[in-house]
Amino acid sequence: MFFGAYPTYVQVPGFAAYAAAKGALEWYLEAARKELRREGVRLVLVRLPAVATGLWAPLGGPPKGALTPEEAAQKVVEGVLREPPPEVLEV
């Protein structure tokens, strides 16, 4: 399980390096899935909406409606435990 990001959430000043890292992660997973699929390894990319964490401090705090970390964790657990697990879990 890997945590990506919705592109619209990271296209703001101060998040360029974060956005680049998340974009690179998505392309890595595309290639790695093909390499590992025959071995039965499943890789899940999780995209969450805003979660109320310190990540948002440079912008003055999380956006309205941000999930609490506990809510986010619950949604992730519910999503990745589906059979078969999705390649991309968008919460």
PDB file of C-alpha atoms in Angstrom, residues 19-74:
ATOM      1  CA  ALA A  19       3.747  16.935  -5.822  1.00  0.00           C
ATOM      2  CA  ALA A  20       6.807  15.712  -7.734  1.00  0.00           C
ATOM      3  CA  ALA A  21       7.366  12.879  -5.270  1.00  0.00           C
ATOM      4  CA  LYS A  22       3.735  11.769  -5.443  1.00  0.00           C
ATOM      5  CA  GLY A  23       3.791  11.871  -9.254  1.00  0.00           C
ATOM      6  CA  ALA A  24       6.968   9.797  -9.355  1.00  0.00           C
ATOM      7  CA  LEU A  25       5.420   7.293  -6.949  1.00  0.00           C
ATOM      8  CA  GLU A  26       2.457   6.752  -9.271  1.00  0.00           C
ATOM      9  CA  TRP A  27       4.741   6.029 -12.254  1.00  0.00           C
ATOM     10  CA  TYR A  28       6.891   3.722 -10.131  1.00  0.00           C
ATOM     11  CA  LEU A  29       3.799   1.742  -9.165  1.00  0.00           C
ATOM     12  CA  GLU A  30       2.715   1.425 -12.806  1.00  0.00           C
ATOM     13  CA  ALA A  31       6.006  -0.282 -13.659  1.00  0.00           C
ATOM     14  CA  ALA A  32       6.336  -2.272 -10.437  1.00  0.00           C
ATOM     15  CA  ARG A  33       2.838  -3.737 -10.788  1.00  0.00           C
ATOM     16  CA  LYS A  34       3.794  -5.239 -14.140  1.00  0.00           C
ATOM     17  CA  GLU A  35       7.008  -6.657 -12.718  1.00  0.00           C
ATOM     18  CA  LEU A  36       5.438  -8.142  -9.591  1.00  0.00           C
ATOM     19  CA  ARG A  37       2.022  -9.268 -10.831  1.00  0.00           C
ATOM     20  CA  ARG A  38       3.246 -12.694 -11.968  1.00  0.00           C
ATOM     21  CA  GLU A  39       4.605 -13.287  -8.448  1.00  0.00           C
ATOM     22  CA  GLY A  40       1.189 -12.556  -6.951  1.00  0.00           C
ATOM     23  CA  VAL A  41       2.224  -9.266  -5.362  1.00  0.00           C
ATOM     24  CA  ARG A  42      -0.500  -6.623  -5.418  1.00  0.00           C
ATOM     25  CA  LEU A  43       0.381  -2.965  -5.018  1.00  0.00           C
ATOM     26  CA  VAL A  44      -2.335  -0.525  -3.974  1.00  0.00           C
ATOM     27  CA  LEU A  45      -2.124   3.222  -4.538  1.00  0.00           C
ATOM     28  CA  VAL A  46      -4.264   5.090  -2.017  1.00  0.00           C
ATOM     29  CA  ARG A  47      -5.489   8.587  -2.817  1.00  0.00           C
ATOM     30  CA  LEU A  48      -7.035  10.374   0.126  1.00  0.00           C
ATOM     31  CA  PRO A  49      -8.758  13.728   0.226  1.00  0.00           C
ATOM     32  CA  ALA A  50      -7.281  16.288   2.604  1.00  0.00           C
ATOM     33  CA  VAL A  51      -6.461  14.855   6.027  1.00  0.00           C
ATOM     34  CA  ALA A  52      -6.078  17.172   9.021  1.00  0.00           C
ATOM     35  CA  THR A  53      -2.348  16.786   9.690  1.00  0.00           C
ATOM     36  CA  GLY A  54       0.634  19.084  10.054  1.00  0.00           C
ATOM     37  CA  LEU A  55       1.186  18.887   6.292  1.00  0.00           C
ATOM     38  CA  TRP A  56      -1.204  21.807   5.922  1.00  0.00           C
ATOM     39  CA  ALA A  57       0.528  24.087   8.461  1.00  0.00           C
ATOM     40  CA  PRO A  58       2.345  26.162   5.787  1.00  0.00           C
ATOM     41  CA  LEU A  59      -1.075  27.008   4.321  1.00  0.00           C
ATOM     42  CA  GLY A  60      -2.627  27.986   7.639  1.00  0.00           C
ATOM     43  CA  GLY A  61      -4.205  24.634   8.429  1.00  0.00           C
ATOM     44  CA  PRO A  62      -6.190  21.917   6.687  1.00  0.00           C
ATOM     45  CA  PRO A  63      -9.010  22.763   4.286  1.00  0.00           C
ATOM     46  CA  LYS A  64     -12.607  22.695   5.503  1.00  0.00           C
ATOM     47  CA  GLY A  65     -14.006  19.199   5.463  1.00  0.00           C
ATOM     48  CA  ALA A  66     -10.619  17.512   5.874  1.00  0.00           C
ATOM     49  CA  LEU A  67     -10.802  14.004   7.293  1.00  0.00           C
ATOM     50  CA  THR A  68      -9.399  13.324  10.723  1.00  0.00           C
ATOM     51  CA  PRO A  69      -6.475  10.891  10.698  1.00  0.00           C
ATOM     52  CA  GLU A  70      -8.749   8.304  12.325  1.00  0.00           C
ATOM     53  CA  GLU A  71     -11.412   8.710   9.626  1.00  0.00           C
ATOM     54  CA  ALA A  72      -8.780   8.399   6.922  1.00  0.00           C
ATOM     55  CA  ALA A  73      -7.324   5.252   8.483  1.00  0.00           C
ATOM     56  CA  GLN A  74     -10.765   3.635   8.721  1.00  0.00           C
TER      57      GLN A  74
END
